PDB file of C-alpha atoms in Angstrom:
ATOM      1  CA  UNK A   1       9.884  -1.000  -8.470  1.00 80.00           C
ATOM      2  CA  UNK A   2      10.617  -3.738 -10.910  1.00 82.00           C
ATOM      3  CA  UNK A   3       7.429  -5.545 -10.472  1.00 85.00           C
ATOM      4  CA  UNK A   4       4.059  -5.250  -8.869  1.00 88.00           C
ATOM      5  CA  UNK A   5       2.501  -8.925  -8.695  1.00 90.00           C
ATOM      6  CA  UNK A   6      -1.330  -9.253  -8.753  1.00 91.00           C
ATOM      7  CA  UNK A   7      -1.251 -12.442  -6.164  1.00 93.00           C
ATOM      8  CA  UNK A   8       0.787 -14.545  -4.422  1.00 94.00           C
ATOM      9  CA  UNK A   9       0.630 -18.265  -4.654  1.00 94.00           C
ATOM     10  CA  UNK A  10       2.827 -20.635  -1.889  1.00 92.00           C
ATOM     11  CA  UNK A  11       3.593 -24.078  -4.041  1.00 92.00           C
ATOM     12  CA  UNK A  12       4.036 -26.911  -2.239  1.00 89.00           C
ATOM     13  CA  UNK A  13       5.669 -30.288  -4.099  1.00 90.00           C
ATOM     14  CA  UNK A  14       3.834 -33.851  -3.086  1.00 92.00           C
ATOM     15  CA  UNK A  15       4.798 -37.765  -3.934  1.00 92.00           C
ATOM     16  CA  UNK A  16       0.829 -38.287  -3.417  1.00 93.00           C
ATOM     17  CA  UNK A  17      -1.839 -35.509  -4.437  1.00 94.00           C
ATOM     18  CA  UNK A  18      -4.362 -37.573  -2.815  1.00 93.00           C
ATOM     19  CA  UNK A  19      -2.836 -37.583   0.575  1.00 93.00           C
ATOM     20  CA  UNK A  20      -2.378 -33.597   0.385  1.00 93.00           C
ATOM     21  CA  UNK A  21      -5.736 -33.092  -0.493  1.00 94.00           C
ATOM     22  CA  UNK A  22      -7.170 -35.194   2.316  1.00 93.00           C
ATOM     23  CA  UNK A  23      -4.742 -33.796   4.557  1.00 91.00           C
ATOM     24  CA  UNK A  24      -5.281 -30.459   3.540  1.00 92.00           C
ATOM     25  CA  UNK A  25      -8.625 -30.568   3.924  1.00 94.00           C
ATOM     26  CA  UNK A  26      -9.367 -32.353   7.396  1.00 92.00           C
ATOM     27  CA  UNK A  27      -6.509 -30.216   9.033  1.00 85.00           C
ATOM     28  CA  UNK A  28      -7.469 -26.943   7.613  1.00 88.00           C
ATOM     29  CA  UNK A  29     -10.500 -27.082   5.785  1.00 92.00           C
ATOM     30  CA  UNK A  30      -8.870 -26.159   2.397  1.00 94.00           C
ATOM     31  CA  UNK A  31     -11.006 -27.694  -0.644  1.00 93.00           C
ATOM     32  CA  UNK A  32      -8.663 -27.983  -3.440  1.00 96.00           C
ATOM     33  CA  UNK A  33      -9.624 -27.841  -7.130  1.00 95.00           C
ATOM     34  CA  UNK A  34      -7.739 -30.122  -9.452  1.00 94.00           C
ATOM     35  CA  UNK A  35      -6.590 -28.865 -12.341  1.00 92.00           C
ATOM     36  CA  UNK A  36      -4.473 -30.078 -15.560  1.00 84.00           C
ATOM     37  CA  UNK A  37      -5.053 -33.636 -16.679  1.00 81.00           C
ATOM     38  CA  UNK A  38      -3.086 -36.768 -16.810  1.00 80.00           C
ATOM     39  CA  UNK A  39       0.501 -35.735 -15.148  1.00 78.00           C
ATOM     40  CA  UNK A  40       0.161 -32.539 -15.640  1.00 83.00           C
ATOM     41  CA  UNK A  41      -2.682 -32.652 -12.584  1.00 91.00           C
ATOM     42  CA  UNK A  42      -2.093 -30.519  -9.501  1.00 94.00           C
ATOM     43  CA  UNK A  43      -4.234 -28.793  -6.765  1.00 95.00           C
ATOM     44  CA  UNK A  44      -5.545 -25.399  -6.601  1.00 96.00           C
ATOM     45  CA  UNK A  45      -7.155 -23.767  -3.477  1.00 96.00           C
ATOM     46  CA  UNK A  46      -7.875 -19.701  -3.505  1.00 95.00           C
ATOM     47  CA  UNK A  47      -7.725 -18.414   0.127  1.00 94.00           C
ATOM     48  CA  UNK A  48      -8.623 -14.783  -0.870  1.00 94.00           C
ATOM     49  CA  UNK A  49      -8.650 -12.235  -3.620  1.00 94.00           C
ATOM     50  CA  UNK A  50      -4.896 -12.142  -3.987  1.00 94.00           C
ATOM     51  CA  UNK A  51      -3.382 -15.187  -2.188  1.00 95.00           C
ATOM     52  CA  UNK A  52      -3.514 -18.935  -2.825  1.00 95.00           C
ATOM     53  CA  UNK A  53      -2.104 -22.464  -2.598  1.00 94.00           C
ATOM     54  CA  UNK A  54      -1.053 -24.847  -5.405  1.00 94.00           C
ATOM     55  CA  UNK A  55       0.407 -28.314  -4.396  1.00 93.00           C
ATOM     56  CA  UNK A  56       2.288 -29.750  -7.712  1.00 91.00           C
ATOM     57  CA  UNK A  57       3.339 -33.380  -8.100  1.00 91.00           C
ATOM     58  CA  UNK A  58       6.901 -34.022  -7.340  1.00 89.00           C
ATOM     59  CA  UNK A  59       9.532 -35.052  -4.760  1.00 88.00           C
ATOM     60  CA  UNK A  60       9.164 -31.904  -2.209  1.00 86.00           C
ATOM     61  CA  UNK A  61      12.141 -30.122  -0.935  1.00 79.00           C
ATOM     62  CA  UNK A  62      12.501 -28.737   2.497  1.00 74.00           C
ATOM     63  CA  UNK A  63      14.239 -25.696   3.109  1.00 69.00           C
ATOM     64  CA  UNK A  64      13.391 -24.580  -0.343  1.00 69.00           C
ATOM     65  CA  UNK A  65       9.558 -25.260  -0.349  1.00 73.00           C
ATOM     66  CA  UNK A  66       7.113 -24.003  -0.228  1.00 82.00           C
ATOM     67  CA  UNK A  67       7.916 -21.455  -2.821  1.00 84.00           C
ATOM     68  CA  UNK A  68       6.484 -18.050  -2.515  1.00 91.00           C
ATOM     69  CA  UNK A  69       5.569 -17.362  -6.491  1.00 94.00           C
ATOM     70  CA  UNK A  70       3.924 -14.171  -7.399  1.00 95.00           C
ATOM     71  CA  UNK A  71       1.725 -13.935 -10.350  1.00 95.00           C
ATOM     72  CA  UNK A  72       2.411 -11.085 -13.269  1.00 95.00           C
ATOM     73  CA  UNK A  73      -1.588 -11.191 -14.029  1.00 93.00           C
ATOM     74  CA  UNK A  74      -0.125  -9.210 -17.495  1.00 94.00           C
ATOM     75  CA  UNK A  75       2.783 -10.787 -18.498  1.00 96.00           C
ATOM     76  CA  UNK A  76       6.125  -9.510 -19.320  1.00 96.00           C
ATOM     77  CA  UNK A  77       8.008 -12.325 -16.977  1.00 97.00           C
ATOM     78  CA  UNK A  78      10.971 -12.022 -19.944  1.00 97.00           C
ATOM     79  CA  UNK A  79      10.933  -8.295 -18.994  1.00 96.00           C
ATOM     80  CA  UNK A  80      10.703  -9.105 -14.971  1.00 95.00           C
ATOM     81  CA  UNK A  81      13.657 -11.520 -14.862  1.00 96.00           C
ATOM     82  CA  UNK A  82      16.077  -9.503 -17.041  1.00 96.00           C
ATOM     83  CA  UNK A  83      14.976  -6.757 -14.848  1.00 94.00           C
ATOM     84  CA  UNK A  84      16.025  -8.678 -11.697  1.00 94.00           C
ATOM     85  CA  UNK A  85      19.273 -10.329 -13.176  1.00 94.00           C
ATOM     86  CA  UNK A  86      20.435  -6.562 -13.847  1.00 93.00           C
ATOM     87  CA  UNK A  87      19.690  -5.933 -10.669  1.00 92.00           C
ATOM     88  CA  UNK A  88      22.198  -8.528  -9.297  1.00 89.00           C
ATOM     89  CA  UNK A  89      19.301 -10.973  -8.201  1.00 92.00           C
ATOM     90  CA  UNK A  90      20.304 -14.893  -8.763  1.00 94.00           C
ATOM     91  CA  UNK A  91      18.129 -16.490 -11.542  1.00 97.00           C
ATOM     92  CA  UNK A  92      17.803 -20.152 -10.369  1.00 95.00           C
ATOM     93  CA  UNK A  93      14.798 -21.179 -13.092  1.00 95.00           C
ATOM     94  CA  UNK A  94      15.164 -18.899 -16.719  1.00 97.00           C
ATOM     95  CA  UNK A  95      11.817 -18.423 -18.018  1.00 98.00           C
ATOM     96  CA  UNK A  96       9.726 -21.769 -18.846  1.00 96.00           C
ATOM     97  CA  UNK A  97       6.614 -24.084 -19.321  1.00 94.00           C
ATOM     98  CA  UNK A  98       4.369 -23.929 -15.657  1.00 91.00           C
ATOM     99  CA  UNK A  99       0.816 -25.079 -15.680  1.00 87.00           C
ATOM    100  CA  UNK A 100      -1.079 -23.227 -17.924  1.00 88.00           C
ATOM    101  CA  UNK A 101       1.589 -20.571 -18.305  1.00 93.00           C
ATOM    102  CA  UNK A 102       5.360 -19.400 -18.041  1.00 97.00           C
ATOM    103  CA  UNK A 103       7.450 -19.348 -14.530  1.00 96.00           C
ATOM    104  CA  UNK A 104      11.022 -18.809 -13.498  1.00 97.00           C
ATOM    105  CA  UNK A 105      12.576 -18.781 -10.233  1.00 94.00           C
ATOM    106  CA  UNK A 106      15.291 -16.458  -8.467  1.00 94.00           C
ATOM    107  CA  UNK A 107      16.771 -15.878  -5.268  1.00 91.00           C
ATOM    108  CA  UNK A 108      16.388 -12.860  -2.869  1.00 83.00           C
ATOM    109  CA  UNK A 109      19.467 -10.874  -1.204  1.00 77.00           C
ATOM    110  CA  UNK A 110      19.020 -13.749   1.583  1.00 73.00           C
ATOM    111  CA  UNK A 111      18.999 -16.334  -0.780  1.00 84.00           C
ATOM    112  CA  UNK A 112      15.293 -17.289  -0.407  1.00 81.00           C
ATOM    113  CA  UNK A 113      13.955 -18.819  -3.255  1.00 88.00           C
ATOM    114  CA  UNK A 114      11.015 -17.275  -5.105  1.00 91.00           C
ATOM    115  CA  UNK A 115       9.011 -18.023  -8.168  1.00 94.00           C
ATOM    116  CA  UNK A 116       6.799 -15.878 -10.755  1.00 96.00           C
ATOM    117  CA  UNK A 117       4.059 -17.120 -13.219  1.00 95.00           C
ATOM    118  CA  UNK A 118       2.610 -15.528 -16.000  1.00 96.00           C
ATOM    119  CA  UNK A 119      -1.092 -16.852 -17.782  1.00 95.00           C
ATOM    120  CA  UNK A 120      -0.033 -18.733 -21.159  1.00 95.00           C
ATOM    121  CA  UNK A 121      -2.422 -16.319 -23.029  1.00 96.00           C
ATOM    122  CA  UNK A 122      -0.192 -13.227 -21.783  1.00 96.00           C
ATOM    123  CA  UNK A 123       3.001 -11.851 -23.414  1.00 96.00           C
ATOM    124  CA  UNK A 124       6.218 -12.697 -22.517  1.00 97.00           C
ATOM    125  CA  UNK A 125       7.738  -9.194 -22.974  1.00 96.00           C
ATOM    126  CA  UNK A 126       5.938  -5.870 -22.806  1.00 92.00           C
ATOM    127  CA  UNK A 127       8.510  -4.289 -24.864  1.00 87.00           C
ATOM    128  CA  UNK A 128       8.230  -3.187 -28.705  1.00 68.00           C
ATOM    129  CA  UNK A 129      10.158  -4.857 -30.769  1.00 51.00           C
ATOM    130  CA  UNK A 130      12.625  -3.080 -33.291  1.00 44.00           C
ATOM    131  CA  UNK A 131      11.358  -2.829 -36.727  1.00 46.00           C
TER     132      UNK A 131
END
């Protein structure tokens, strides 16, 4: 196992955050919390323990949104995606900024995209360094 992730987010792209969240909530009774500030804002919703739904400014992308994006509650996300690169997985998204942490994005055998996120307060690499 290369990874075990502590949740599972589906993020969803929108030209109007407003309209989602209105949507959102008289279809399917989803209260979203904003979160960031300025342009950095986006929606939050937690449907359970381990599962929830962010909906990020930006022009959205059928076929290749939502995006599935699993959540290394510890860190290591340098460690994760060198992990699946050896393992012949296609990185589509190295290792960058994400709300209030790190993501990168690769695609499974099927060529499905998926994303991972990592806290900003959590290491990128679990691994010592030499000395």
């Amino acid at each position: 196992m290369l990874f075990k992730p502590s949740e599972a987010c589906l993020v969803y792209h929108s030209t109007d955050l407003e309209r989602s969240a209105r949507f959102y909530a008289d279809v399917l009774g989803i209260a979203f919390e904003r979160r960031g500030a300025g342009s950095g804002q986006f929606l939050f919703a937690r449907l359970s323990a381990d599962f929830s739904i962010s909906v990020m400014p930006g022009q959205p992308q059928p076929g290749s949104s939502p995006l599935v994006t699993f959540t290394l509650a510890e860190g290591g996300i340098a460690d994760v995606v060198a992990a699946l690169a050896d393992y012949g997985a296609t990185i589509v998204s190295p290792v960058g900024d994400a709300p209030d942490g790190k993501g990168a994005a690769f695609l499974d055998p099927d060529g499905h995209p998926m994303g991972l996120y990592q806290p900003q307060d959590k290491p990128l690499s679990h691994k010592e360094t030499a000395r």
